[in-house]
């Protein structure tokens, strides 16, 4: 499996145990995951040799074992970019698609800028933003009290928060969601992407790489107490990020911060509103907001899958794999594994410990997870203080296999409780 076609849905049955383009699966993939697990066990080997991993235990093994990485996986080739200061240079992978030792070095430097203090200082800001956004939503209601919560609150929140974190000027704000939408679909496997989707992804990445270079150049002259400045100044043992790495890191943070945060908040809000008894419980137990968000993320994670390659001969769940073997890890299936969770298809915000894989696991654990978690906690804490209920329990969903989220969230929004 050295190469995959650009857009060839006819290959799907030869590669995957389900059709992600099927509207039924796209609407709700979890019964399909369960059926595959019942018929094939923890893993599924396709006719073309792609192995799908469905259990929590096997998924955790693939994500944490040094015997797995990106390697020469064709699924990764489209995730590489050119540094804007070196257009004739080689393609470079972004952080989440790197293997050690490059991944270790870059992650260490990026993490030095992404400190708990930097993230935690956002909490009061998010609360302030939510007051304004909910007021805007209340003003936008129609005659029946219905408003699209996604359009008025969820979509604007992540760019506002990221603007504060990175000190991004207002002139760039409108590009954030365009980048997220194009890049979220663009991380799907090549055989699911049309040429138009690939071009939109590549154009969005190039645009934001240039934004990263502009921001980095400005902060080198006028550094501040923001994440871009901290990335530029990050240094350890004489090592620091070069210009291209700074720009690529900013692009990654804009993508992960906007995408992970918007997708997570949208899914969590929708799931919570679909379960009014759980919403009532959370209102009675507001101190449980953090573990509740973990359970909501387990129940319907925005990141449904990722790919890996066996870097040396190994085995997973009793299945032998040779070096170069491509693997797809199905987070959505692992997070509903009945071996790992009691009654996994039931949303239970009172679960004491939720060891989900919604942000990945191991060395590639999502670097933006602390921001997504904090933002979702603070935003939901604000929303549950209002009289709110779903106006449509089947909202539109954007296309895509890797990212699962919604495009709209019509609600009836009333007064503060």
Coordinates of C-alpha atoms in Angstrom, one line a residue:
X1 CA 0.0 0.0 0.0
X2 CA 2.6 2.6 -1.1
X3 CA 0.1 4.9 -2.8
X4 CA -3.5 5.9 -2.6
X5 CA -5.7 7.4 -5.3
X6 CA -6.7 11.1 -4.9
X7 CA -10.5 10.6 -5.1
X8 CA -11.8 7.1 -5.6
X9 CA -14.7 6.1 -3.4
X10 CA -14.7 2.7 -5.2
X11 CA -11.6 1.9 -3.1
X12 CA -13.5 2.3 0.2
X13 CA -14.7 -1.3 0.5
X14 CA -11.1 -2.5 -0.1
X15 CA -9.7 -0.2 2.6
X16 CA -12.3 0.2 5.4
X17 CA -14.8 -1.9 7.2
X18 CA -17.5 0.8 6.7
X19 CA -18.3 3.6 4.2
X20 CA -17.8 7.0 5.8
X21 CA -19.6 8.6 2.8
X22 CA -22.8 6.7 3.7
X23 CA -25.3 9.2 5.1
X24 CA -26.4 6.7 7.7
X25 CA -22.9 6.1 9.0
X26 CA -22.1 9.8 8.7
X27 CA -25.1 10.7 10.9
X28 CA -24.3 8.1 13.6
X29 CA -21.2 5.8 13.1
X30 CA -21.4 4.2 16.6
X31 CA -23.8 1.3 15.7
X32 CA -21.6 0.5 12.7
X33 CA -18.5 0.4 14.9
X34 CA -20.2 -1.9 17.4
X35 CA -21.3 -4.2 14.6
X36 CA -17.8 -4.5 13.2
X37 CA -16.4 -5.2 16.6
X38 CA -19.0 -7.9 17.2
X39 CA -18.2 -9.6 13.8
X40 CA -14.4 -9.1 13.7
X41 CA -13.1 -8.4 17.2
X42 CA -10.6 -5.7 18.2
X43 CA -9.2 -5.3 14.7
X44 CA -10.3 -5.6 11.1
X45 CA -7.9 -6.4 8.2
X46 CA -9.1 -5.0 4.8
X47 CA -8.5 -6.7 1.4
X48 CA -5.8 -4.0 0.6
X49 CA -4.1 -4.5 3.9
X50 CA -5.2 -1.5 6.0
X51 CA -5.8 -2.6 9.6
X52 CA -8.6 -0.9 11.5
X53 CA -8.2 -0.9 15.3
X54 CA -11.5 -0.6 17.3
X55 CA -10.8 -1.6 20.9
X56 CA -9.6 0.8 23.6
X57 CA -6.8 -1.5 24.6
X58 CA -5.5 -2.0 21.1
X59 CA -5.8 1.6 20.2
X60 CA -3.9 2.6 23.3
X61 CA -1.2 0.2 22.4
X62 CA -0.8 1.6 18.9
X63 CA -0.7 5.2 20.2
X64 CA 1.8 4.6 22.9
X65 CA 4.2 1.9 21.5
X66 CA 7.4 3.2 20.0
X67 CA 7.0 0.4 17.4
X68 CA 4.3 2.6 15.7
X69 CA 4.7 6.1 14.2
X70 CA 4.0 7.9 11.0
X71 CA 6.9 6.4 9.0
X72 CA 6.3 6.3 5.2
X73 CA 2.5 6.2 5.5
X74 CA 0.8 7.5 2.3
X75 CA -1.9 8.9 4.6
X76 CA 0.6 11.4 5.9
X77 CA 2.0 12.7 2.6
X78 CA -0.8 15.2 2.1
X79 CA -0.3 16.6 5.6
X80 CA 3.2 18.0 4.8
X81 CA 3.7 21.7 4.0
X82 CA 6.4 24.0 2.7
X83 CA 7.9 26.6 5.0
X84 CA 6.8 30.0 3.6
X85 CA 10.4 31.3 3.9
X86 CA 11.7 28.4 1.9
X87 CA 9.2 27.8 -1.0
X88 CA 11.8 25.7 -3.0
X89 CA 12.7 23.6 0.0
X90 CA 11.5 20.2 1.1
X91 CA 8.0 19.4 2.3
X92 CA 7.9 19.4 6.1
X93 CA 5.4 17.6 8.4
X94 CA 3.6 19.6 11.1
X95 CA 4.1 18.6 14.7
X96 CA 1.3 16.0 14.9
X97 CA 2.7 14.1 11.9
X98 CA 6.3 13.9 13.0
X99 CA 8.2 11.0 14.5
X100 CA 11.0 11.2 17.1
X101 CA 13.5 12.7 17.3
X102 CA 12.2 15.6 15.3
X103 CA 8.8 15.4 17.1
X104 CA 10.5 15.2 20.5
X105 CA 12.5 18.4 19.8
X106 CA 9.7 20.5 18.4
X107 CA 7.1 19.4 20.9
X108 CA 9.5 20.2 23.7
X109 CA 10.0 23.7 22.4
X110 CA 6.3 24.3 21.6
X111 CA 5.3 23.0 25.1
X112 CA 7.6 25.5 26.7
X113 CA 5.4 28.2 25.3
X114 CA 2.1 26.4 26.0
X115 CA 2.4 26.6 29.8
X116 CA -0.5 25.9 32.2
X117 CA -0.3 29.6 33.3
X118 CA -0.7 30.7 29.7
X119 CA -3.8 28.5 29.3
X120 CA -5.4 29.2 32.7
X121 CA -5.3 32.9 32.2
X122 CA -7.9 32.4 29.5
X123 CA -10.7 31.3 31.9
X124 CA -11.9 34.8 33.0
X125 CA -11.6 36.0 29.4
X126 CA -13.8 33.1 28.1
X127 CA -16.4 34.0 30.7
X128 CA -16.4 37.6 29.5
X129 CA -16.7 36.5 25.9
X130 CA -19.6 34.2 26.7
X131 CA -21.6 37.1 28.3
X132 CA -21.3 39.1 25.1
X133 CA -21.9 36.2 22.8
X134 CA -25.0 35.0 24.6
X135 CA -26.3 38.6 24.7
X136 CA -25.8 38.6 20.9
X137 CA -27.6 35.3 20.6
X138 CA -30.6 36.5 22.7
X139 CA -30.8 39.6 20.4
X140 CA -30.7 37.4 17.3
X141 CA -33.6 35.1 18.3
X142 CA -36.6 34.8 15.9
X143 CA -40.2 35.2 16.9
X144 CA -40.3 31.7 18.3
X145 CA -37.2 32.3 20.5
X146 CA -35.0 30.2 18.2
X147 CA -31.4 31.1 17.4
X148 CA -28.4 29.2 15.8
X149 CA -26.1 28.7 18.8
X150 CA -23.3 27.5 16.6
X151 CA -23.4 30.6 14.4
X152 CA -23.8 33.1 17.3
X153 CA -21.8 31.6 20.1
X154 CA -19.7 28.5 19.3
X155 CA -18.1 29.5 16.0
X156 CA -17.0 33.0 17.2
X157 CA -15.7 31.9 20.6
X158 CA -12.6 30.0 19.4
X159 CA -11.2 32.8 17.2
X160 CA -11.8 35.3 20.0
X161 CA -10.0 33.1 22.5
X162 CA -7.1 32.4 20.1
X163 CA -6.8 36.0 19.3
X164 CA -6.2 36.7 23.0
X165 CA -3.8 33.8 23.3
X166 CA -1.7 34.7 20.2
X167 CA -2.6 38.4 20.2
X168 CA -3.8 38.2 16.6
X169 CA -5.0 41.5 15.0
X170 CA -8.7 41.8 14.1
X171 CA -7.8 41.8 10.4
X172 CA -7.1 38.1 10.5
X173 CA -10.2 36.9 12.5
X174 CA -12.4 36.3 9.5
X175 CA -9.9 33.8 8.1
X176 CA -9.9 31.5 11.1
X177 CA -13.1 29.6 10.4
X178 CA -12.3 29.4 6.7
X179 CA -9.0 27.7 7.6
X180 CA -10.6 25.4 10.0
X181 CA -13.3 24.2 7.7
X182 CA -10.9 23.6 4.8
X183 CA -8.2 22.0 6.9
X184 CA -10.6 19.8 8.9
X185 CA -11.8 18.1 5.7
X186 CA -8.3 18.1 4.4
X187 CA -7.0 15.7 7.0
X188 CA -9.2 13.0 5.6
X189 CA -7.5 10.2 3.6
X190 CA -6.7 11.2 0.0
X191 CA -9.1 8.7 -1.5
X192 CA -12.0 10.6 0.1
X193 CA -11.0 14.1 -1.1
X194 CA -12.0 15.7 -4.3
X195 CA -9.4 17.9 -6.1
X196 CA -11.5 20.9 -5.1
X197 CA -11.2 19.9 -1.4
X198 CA -7.5 19.4 -1.7
X199 CA -7.0 22.8 -3.3
X200 CA -9.1 24.5 -0.6
X201 CA -7.0 22.8 2.1
X202 CA -3.7 23.7 0.5
X203 CA -4.8 27.3 -0.1
X204 CA -5.9 27.7 3.5
X205 CA -2.6 26.3 4.8
X206 CA -0.6 28.6 2.6
X207 CA -2.6 31.6 3.8
X208 CA -2.1 30.8 7.4
X209 CA 1.5 30.0 7.0
X210 CA 1.9 33.5 5.7
X211 CA -0.1 34.9 8.6
X212 CA 2.3 33.0 10.9
X213 CA 5.3 34.6 9.2
X214 CA 3.8 38.0 9.5
X215 CA 3.0 37.6 13.2
X216 CA 6.4 36.1 13.9
X217 CA 8.2 39.0 12.2
X218 CA 6.2 41.6 14.1
X219 CA 6.8 39.9 17.5
X220 CA 10.5 39.7 17.0
X221 CA 10.5 43.5 16.8
X222 CA 7.7 44.0 19.5
X223 CA 7.6 40.9 21.7
X224 CA 4.7 40.7 24.2
X225 CA 3.2 38.3 26.7
X226 CA 1.5 36.1 24.1
X227 CA 2.0 32.7 22.6
X228 CA 3.7 33.8 19.4
X229 CA 6.3 35.8 21.3
X230 CA 6.8 32.8 23.6
X231 CA 7.3 30.5 20.6
X232 CA 9.9 32.8 19.2
X233 CA 11.7 33.1 22.5
X234 CA 11.4 29.3 23.4
X235 CA 14.9 27.9 23.8
X236 CA 16.3 24.8 25.5
X237 CA 19.9 23.7 25.5
X238 CA 20.8 26.3 22.9
X239 CA 18.0 25.0 20.5
X240 CA 15.2 27.2 19.2
X241 CA 12.6 27.2 16.5
X242 CA 13.7 28.5 13.1
X243 CA 11.4 30.9 11.0
X244 CA 9.7 28.1 9.2
X245 CA 9.1 26.1 12.3
X246 CA 7.6 29.1 14.0
X247 CA 5.2 29.7 11.1
X248 CA 4.3 26.0 10.9
X249 CA 3.7 25.9 14.7
X250 CA 1.4 28.9 14.5
X251 CA -0.5 27.3 11.7
X252 CA -0.9 24.1 13.7
X253 CA -2.1 26.1 16.8
X254 CA -4.6 28.0 14.8
X255 CA -5.9 24.8 13.2
X256 CA -5.9 22.7 16.4
X257 CA -7.1 25.6 18.6
X258 CA -9.9 26.6 16.3
X259 CA -10.8 23.2 15.1
X260 CA -10.5 21.1 18.3
X261 CA -12.1 23.8 20.4
X262 CA -15.0 24.5 18.0
X263 CA -15.7 20.9 17.3
X264 CA -15.4 19.8 20.9
X265 CA -17.7 22.6 22.2
X266 CA -20.3 22.0 19.4
X267 CA -20.4 18.3 20.1
X268 CA -20.5 18.7 23.9
X269 CA -23.3 21.3 23.7
X270 CA -25.4 19.3 21.3
X271 CA -24.9 16.1 23.2
X272 CA -25.8 17.8 26.5
X273 CA -29.0 19.3 25.1
X274 CA -30.0 16.0 23.6
X275 CA -30.0 14.6 27.1
X276 CA -32.1 17.0 29.3
X277 CA -31.9 14.7 32.3
X278 CA -28.1 15.0 32.2
X279 CA -28.3 18.8 31.7
X280 CA -30.5 18.9 34.8
X281 CA -27.9 16.8 36.8
X282 CA -25.1 19.1 35.7
X283 CA -27.0 22.2 36.8
X284 CA -27.3 20.5 40.2
X285 CA -23.6 19.6 40.3
X286 CA -21.8 22.6 38.7
X287 CA -18.6 21.6 40.4
X288 CA -18.5 18.5 38.2
X289 CA -18.1 20.4 34.9
X290 CA -14.5 19.2 34.3
X291 CA -15.3 15.4 34.4
X292 CA -18.6 16.0 32.7
X293 CA -16.8 17.5 29.7
X294 CA -14.6 14.4 29.6
X295 CA -17.7 12.1 29.5
X296 CA -19.3 14.3 26.8
X297 CA -16.1 14.0 24.7
X298 CA -15.9 10.3 25.2
X299 CA -19.5 9.9 24.1
X300 CA -19.1 11.8 20.8
X301 CA -15.6 12.8 20.1
X302 CA -14.8 15.3 17.3
X303 CA -11.6 13.4 16.4
X304 CA -12.8 10.1 15.2
X305 CA -9.7 8.5 13.8
X306 CA -6.0 8.8 13.0
X307 CA -3.4 6.8 11.1
X308 CA -0.1 5.1 12.1
X309 CA 2.5 2.9 10.6
X310 CA 4.3 -0.1 12.1
X311 CA 7.9 0.9 12.2
X312 CA 9.1 -2.6 12.9
X313 CA 7.6 -6.1 13.1
X314 CA 5.1 -6.2 15.9
X315 CA 1.6 -7.4 16.8
X316 CA -1.7 -5.8 18.0
X317 CA -4.5 -7.8 19.6
X318 CA -2.8 -11.0 18.3
X319 CA -2.6 -9.8 14.8
X320 CA 1.0 -9.9 13.4
X321 CA 2.2 -6.8 11.5
X322 CA 5.3 -6.3 9.4
X323 CA 7.3 -3.1 9.2
X324 CA 5.4 -0.6 7.0
X325 CA 2.0 -1.9 7.9
X326 CA -0.6 1.0 7.8
X327 CA -3.1 1.2 10.6
X328 CA -6.2 3.3 11.2
X329 CA -7.1 3.9 14.9
X330 CA -10.8 4.5 15.3
X331 CA -11.1 6.7 18.4
X332 CA -14.9 6.8 18.1
X333 CA -15.1 3.0 18.3
X334 CA -12.5 2.8 21.2
X335 CA -14.4 5.4 23.2
X336 CA -17.5 3.2 23.0
X337 CA -15.7 -0.1 23.8
X338 CA -17.9 -2.1 26.2
X339 CA -14.7 -3.7 27.6
X340 CA -13.4 -0.3 28.7
X341 CA -16.7 1.3 29.8
X342 CA -19.8 0.0 31.4
X343 CA -22.8 0.7 29.2
X344 CA -20.7 2.7 26.8
X345 CA -23.6 4.0 24.7
X346 CA -25.2 5.7 27.7
X347 CA -24.2 9.3 28.5
X348 CA -23.5 9.4 32.2
X349 CA -22.0 12.6 33.5
X350 CA -21.5 11.1 37.0
X351 CA -18.8 8.7 35.8
X352 CA -15.9 9.2 38.1
X353 CA -13.1 8.4 35.7
X354 CA -13.2 8.7 32.0
X355 CA -10.0 7.6 30.3
X356 CA -11.1 8.5 26.8
X357 CA -9.0 8.8 23.6
X358 CA -10.7 11.9 22.3
X359 CA -7.4 13.8 22.1
X360 CA -5.3 10.9 21.1
X361 CA -2.8 9.3 23.5
X362 CA 1.0 9.0 24.0
X363 CA 3.5 11.4 22.5
X364 CA 1.0 12.7 19.9
X365 CA -1.6 13.7 22.5
X366 CA -3.2 16.9 21.1
X367 CA -1.1 19.9 22.1
X368 CA -4.3 22.1 22.1
X369 CA -6.2 19.8 24.5
X370 CA -5.8 22.1 27.5
X371 CA -7.2 25.0 25.6
X372 CA -10.1 23.0 24.2
X373 CA -10.9 21.6 27.6
X374 CA -10.8 24.9 29.4
X375 CA -12.8 26.7 26.7
X376 CA -15.5 24.0 26.7
X377 CA -15.8 23.9 30.5
X378 CA -16.1 27.7 30.8
X379 CA -18.5 27.9 27.8
X380 CA -20.8 25.1 29.0
X381 CA -20.8 26.5 32.5
X382 CA -22.2 29.8 31.1
X383 CA -24.7 28.1 28.8
X384 CA -26.3 25.9 31.5
X385 CA -27.2 29.1 33.4
X386 CA -29.8 29.9 30.8
X387 CA -33.2 28.3 29.9
X388 CA -32.1 26.5 26.7
X389 CA -33.4 23.5 24.7
X390 CA -32.8 22.0 21.3
X391 CA -35.0 23.2 18.4
X392 CA -33.6 20.6 16.0
X393 CA -32.2 17.3 17.1
X394 CA -30.8 16.5 13.6
X395 CA -28.5 19.5 12.7
X396 CA -26.4 19.6 9.5
X397 CA -23.0 18.0 9.7
X398 CA -20.0 18.9 7.5
X399 CA -18.4 16.2 5.4
X400 CA -15.5 14.3 6.7
X401 CA -14.3 11.0 8.3
X402 CA -11.6 12.1 10.7
X403 CA -13.5 15.1 12.2
X404 CA -17.1 14.6 13.4
X405 CA -19.0 17.8 14.3
X406 CA -22.0 19.9 13.4
X407 CA -22.5 23.0 11.3
X408 CA -25.5 24.4 13.1
X409 CA -27.2 24.2 16.5
X410 CA -30.7 25.7 16.5
X411 CA -31.9 26.2 20.1
X412 CA -34.7 27.9 22.0
X413 CA -32.9 30.3 24.2
X414 CA -34.6 31.9 27.1
X415 CA -33.7 34.0 30.1
X416 CA -31.1 33.4 32.7
X417 CA -32.2 30.8 35.3

